[in-house]
Amino acid sequence: MHHLDSEIDRNQISMVALEELVSENSYARLVDVFVETLPLEKLGFTHCQHEKEGRPPYHPKVLLKLYMYGYRHGLRSSQKLHQACLVNVELWWLLKGLKPSPRTILYFRKNNAQAFKNAFQHFVLMLKEWKLIEGETLAIDSFKIRAQNSLKNNFNQKKIDRHLDYIDGKIDHYQQQLEQAEGEEDKAQLTTKIAHQKTKRVAYQSIEKQLKASGQSQISLVDPDARGVILHRNVVNVGYNIQAGCDAKHKLFTNAQTGNVNDTHALADMAIEAKDLLQVDTLKTLTDKGYTTGAEIARCTQNNITTYSSPKEHSSKKNGLYPMQNFTYSKKGDTYTCPAGAVMHTNDSVYQKGNHRVKHYKTKACKTCAVRHLCTINKNGRFIERGVHQEELERNAQRVTNNPDYYRLRQQVTEHQFGTLKRQWGFTYTLLRGKENVLSEVYLNFSVYNLIRAFRILGPKVLMAKLKELSLCFSCQYEAFIAILSDFHYHVLIHCFSFKTYFRARTSHLWLYCRN
Ligand code: SF4
């Protein structure tokens, strides 16, 4: 017996083509074909055309291939990607031996934020053409990632006040010591300490000014768009709340947004964006109770979007008094009937309560009510607040109650993608600053995810064939499209319904450029 040993002699020159080193179904081959398919210049990537003078730039397809390959394998920083270019055989093949510097790699991502979004949307429309995205049911959910801003550099008014109080206490303490100090050296030391605390005070006052000028409840000094978000149960960190829309058919991503620290006001914007992108007349959405807001559901209804959002429990339920379910609403008279049988009326005034607009309902019968102790502790009697969008909320709750199996799809459609992105690819933090740049990283991740899903669903051969076919098809269609626009005056024809319908059906992925 002997150990297994290699037959390769390190000192022997061997004739090997890079082509032989990359397996037939390698992800690198898929990325290669996919990026070649994209109309990079139309999508807005820089340096598609080079200058006549100066050092020639890398073509954007080289760097886009590098990013799409790297993100799949958890290589996200420019240093790691550059290092991979030096040692990874598949990248030698993919980039034909090119080795862009870390700085070039870094600036490509930074300067092409909008182009990454366009590329992702272009791919979504391709997936819709291939019938992998249906555009019937959209599940929306969110996940949090950490920003390039520490908690130390994030302030709200409460935190600033706490720091200022601490500094004032320190200054008082040093001044008392100064009054009692006798030696010149001690006095000099204490004077320096007081001066240091006063400098810190000025710095915090400047931050307070910035916070007031911004009109926001918090301010981040390193990445101004980042916000304090709850990452886990009680763990707060500075980051971004990423909204993701997923089509129910094959669980593919359709769109993304960020900006709010929670989901309360995200539903309508996400659903309308997806509906416009997918060019569908109606859409159904599945969301958890974090998204259930009357105003958002009403906006969805106005835009032909049917919501299935988990209903929230009424806040009065657990205080031991009569819950809201014991009060019956009558739409006809716009009144409530209480458990004692009294009719509660409204004066039709609408009050602002936080982010909600509500009407109040009261009755004079409370004064002499025998069961008042079971109903209210308010000395003026019970009054009920009803949101102006309460009917929408009730209709939404009814839909969820009547279709429990359909609603249960939500978890299956959205949750597992987040696990893949965060646990397998390490997307728990962003490397970039600013909302637009952070979203470009999100779109890049989502594009890679969709590409791999399409690879799994269709198989390598079918997907490669479709991409190659589309590449040819796209160049022909685009030329024809541009020719038609110039010949028949686009601005007149764009309002013609039949024209829009025809081209949406035939060239839906090109519609992206018309909208942009
Ligand atoms: S306290 Fe007022 S609202 Fe409550 S049961 Fe009595 S009459 Fe009705």
Short mmCIF file of N, CA and C in Angstrom, two decimals, residues 302-365:
data_model
loop_
_atom_site.label_atom_id
_atom_site.label_comp_id
_atom_site.label_asym_id
_atom_site.label_seq_id
_atom_site.Cartn_x
_atom_site.Cartn_y
_atom_site.Cartn_z
N GLN A 302 -57.00 51.23 -5.21
CA GLN A 302 -57.16 52.23 -6.28
C GLN A 302 -56.35 51.86 -7.53
N ASN A 303 -55.30 51.07 -7.35
CA ASN A 303 -54.44 50.69 -8.48
C ASN A 303 -54.67 49.25 -8.94
N ASN A 304 -55.86 48.72 -8.67
CA ASN A 304 -56.22 47.35 -9.10
C ASN A 304 -55.30 46.29 -8.50
N ILE A 305 -54.88 46.51 -7.29
CA ILE A 305 -54.03 45.53 -6.60
C ILE A 305 -54.82 44.97 -5.43
N THR A 306 -54.97 43.66 -5.37
CA THR A 306 -55.73 43.03 -4.29
C THR A 306 -54.75 42.56 -3.22
N THR A 307 -54.94 43.05 -2.01
CA THR A 307 -54.00 42.71 -0.93
C THR A 307 -54.50 41.53 -0.10
N TYR A 308 -53.55 40.71 0.33
CA TYR A 308 -53.81 39.67 1.33
C TYR A 308 -52.76 39.89 2.42
N SER A 309 -53.08 40.82 3.32
CA SER A 309 -52.12 41.22 4.34
C SER A 309 -52.65 40.82 5.71
N SER A 310 -51.85 40.11 6.47
CA SER A 310 -52.31 39.58 7.75
C SER A 310 -52.90 40.69 8.63
N PRO A 311 -54.15 40.54 9.09
CA PRO A 311 -54.77 41.62 9.87
C PRO A 311 -54.11 41.81 11.23
N LYS A 312 -54.11 43.06 11.68
CA LYS A 312 -53.53 43.35 13.01
C LYS A 312 -54.64 43.26 14.05
N GLU A 313 -54.26 42.85 15.26
CA GLU A 313 -55.25 42.84 16.33
C GLU A 313 -55.51 44.27 16.79
N HIS A 314 -56.76 44.54 17.21
CA HIS A 314 -57.08 45.89 17.67
C HIS A 314 -56.38 46.16 19.01
N SER A 315 -55.88 47.36 19.15
CA SER A 315 -55.07 47.69 20.34
C SER A 315 -55.86 47.61 21.64
N SER A 316 -57.21 47.73 21.59
CA SER A 316 -58.00 47.74 22.83
C SER A 316 -58.27 46.34 23.34
N LYS A 317 -57.82 45.32 22.62
CA LYS A 317 -58.25 43.96 22.93
C LYS A 317 -57.82 43.48 24.31
N LYS A 318 -56.62 43.87 24.74
CA LYS A 318 -56.08 43.24 25.96
C LYS A 318 -56.20 44.10 27.22
N ASN A 319 -57.04 45.15 27.22
CA ASN A 319 -57.11 45.99 28.42
C ASN A 319 -58.21 45.56 29.39
N GLY A 320 -58.86 44.43 29.13
CA GLY A 320 -59.85 43.89 30.05
C GLY A 320 -61.24 44.50 29.89
N LEU A 321 -61.36 45.52 29.07
CA LEU A 321 -62.67 46.16 28.84
C LEU A 321 -63.29 45.57 27.57
N TYR A 322 -64.54 45.96 27.27
CA TYR A 322 -65.20 45.41 26.08
C TYR A 322 -64.31 45.60 24.85
N PRO A 323 -63.98 44.52 24.13
CA PRO A 323 -63.17 44.69 22.91
C PRO A 323 -64.01 45.26 21.76
N MET A 324 -63.32 45.67 20.73
CA MET A 324 -63.99 46.29 19.58
C MET A 324 -65.01 45.37 18.92
N GLN A 325 -64.77 44.05 19.01
CA GLN A 325 -65.68 43.10 18.36
C GLN A 325 -67.09 43.20 18.94
N ASN A 326 -67.22 43.74 20.17
CA ASN A 326 -68.55 43.85 20.80
C ASN A 326 -69.33 45.07 20.30
N PHE A 327 -68.69 45.89 19.48
CA PHE A 327 -69.36 47.08 18.93
C PHE A 327 -69.65 46.82 17.46
N THR A 328 -70.91 47.03 17.07
CA THR A 328 -71.32 46.72 15.69
C THR A 328 -71.42 48.00 14.89
N TYR A 329 -70.76 47.98 13.74
CA TYR A 329 -70.78 49.18 12.88
C TYR A 329 -71.92 49.09 11.88
N SER A 330 -72.59 50.21 11.65
CA SER A 330 -73.63 50.28 10.62
C SER A 330 -73.18 51.29 9.57
N LYS A 331 -72.95 50.79 8.38
CA LYS A 331 -72.48 51.67 7.31
C LYS A 331 -73.57 52.66 6.90
N LYS A 332 -74.80 52.19 6.99
CA LYS A 332 -75.93 53.01 6.53
C LYS A 332 -75.99 54.35 7.29
N GLY A 333 -75.96 54.27 8.60
CA GLY A 333 -76.06 55.51 9.38
C GLY A 333 -74.72 56.04 9.83
N ASP A 334 -73.63 55.34 9.50
CA ASP A 334 -72.28 55.66 9.99
C ASP A 334 -72.30 55.75 11.52
N THR A 335 -72.80 54.67 12.15
CA THR A 335 -72.89 54.64 13.63
C THR A 335 -72.38 53.30 14.15
N TYR A 336 -72.09 53.27 15.45
CA TYR A 336 -71.77 52.01 16.13
C TYR A 336 -72.88 51.72 17.14
N THR A 337 -73.17 50.45 17.37
CA THR A 337 -74.07 50.07 18.45
C THR A 337 -73.24 49.36 19.50
N CYS A 338 -73.32 49.87 20.74
CA CYS A 338 -72.46 49.34 21.81
C CYS A 338 -73.09 48.10 22.46
N PRO A 339 -72.37 47.38 23.33
CA PRO A 339 -72.93 46.18 23.95
C PRO A 339 -74.20 46.44 24.77
N ALA A 340 -74.37 47.70 25.26
CA ALA A 340 -75.59 48.02 26.02
C ALA A 340 -76.73 48.44 25.10
N GLY A 341 -76.49 48.44 23.81
CA GLY A 341 -77.56 48.75 22.84
C GLY A 341 -77.64 50.23 22.48
N ALA A 342 -76.76 51.06 23.01
CA ALA A 342 -76.80 52.50 22.68
C ALA A 342 -76.14 52.74 21.32
N VAL A 343 -76.67 53.74 20.60
CA VAL A 343 -76.12 54.07 19.27
C VAL A 343 -75.07 55.18 19.43
N MET A 344 -73.90 54.95 18.87
CA MET A 344 -72.80 55.92 19.01
C MET A 344 -72.64 56.69 17.69
N HIS A 345 -72.66 58.01 17.77
CA HIS A 345 -72.63 58.86 16.57
C HIS A 345 -71.27 59.56 16.43
N THR A 346 -71.02 60.01 15.21
CA THR A 346 -69.79 60.79 14.94
C THR A 346 -70.18 62.21 14.54
N ASN A 347 -69.30 63.17 14.79
CA ASN A 347 -69.56 64.54 14.32
C ASN A 347 -68.93 64.77 12.94
N ASP A 348 -68.47 63.68 12.31
CA ASP A 348 -67.87 63.69 10.95
C ASP A 348 -66.52 64.40 10.86
N SER A 349 -65.97 64.85 11.98
CA SER A 349 -64.63 65.46 11.93
C SER A 349 -63.58 64.35 11.82
N VAL A 350 -62.53 64.62 11.03
CA VAL A 350 -61.45 63.64 10.88
C VAL A 350 -60.24 64.17 11.64
N TYR A 351 -59.71 63.35 12.55
CA TYR A 351 -58.58 63.75 13.39
C TYR A 351 -57.32 63.00 12.95
N GLN A 352 -56.20 63.70 13.05
CA GLN A 352 -54.92 63.04 12.75
C GLN A 352 -54.39 62.40 14.02
N LYS A 353 -54.15 61.08 13.95
CA LYS A 353 -53.59 60.40 15.12
C LYS A 353 -52.32 59.67 14.66
N GLY A 354 -51.18 60.28 14.94
CA GLY A 354 -49.93 59.73 14.40
C GLY A 354 -49.99 59.79 12.89
N ASN A 355 -49.81 58.62 12.25
CA ASN A 355 -49.88 58.56 10.79
C ASN A 355 -51.27 58.20 10.30
N HIS A 356 -52.24 58.09 11.22
CA HIS A 356 -53.59 57.66 10.85
C HIS A 356 -54.58 58.81 10.90
N ARG A 357 -55.63 58.72 10.08
CA ARG A 357 -56.72 59.69 10.13
C ARG A 357 -57.95 58.95 10.63
N VAL A 358 -58.54 59.45 11.72
CA VAL A 358 -59.62 58.71 12.37
C VAL A 358 -60.84 59.61 12.63
N LYS A 359 -62.00 58.94 12.79
CA LYS A 359 -63.24 59.62 13.21
C LYS A 359 -63.59 59.11 14.60
N HIS A 360 -64.25 59.95 15.43
CA HIS A 360 -64.63 59.55 16.79
C HIS A 360 -66.13 59.26 16.85
N TYR A 361 -66.51 58.24 17.65
CA TYR A 361 -67.92 57.88 17.85
C TYR A 361 -68.19 57.85 19.34
N LYS A 362 -69.27 58.55 19.78
CA LYS A 362 -69.60 58.63 21.22
C LYS A 362 -71.11 58.50 21.41
N THR A 363 -71.52 58.29 22.67
CA THR A 363 -72.94 58.32 23.02
C THR A 363 -73.11 58.93 24.42
N LYS A 364 -74.22 59.64 24.59
CA LYS A 364 -74.49 60.24 25.91
C LYS A 364 -74.98 59.19 26.91
N ALA A 365 -75.34 58.01 26.39
CA ALA A 365 -75.86 56.94 27.26
C ALA A 365 -74.81 56.45 28.26
#
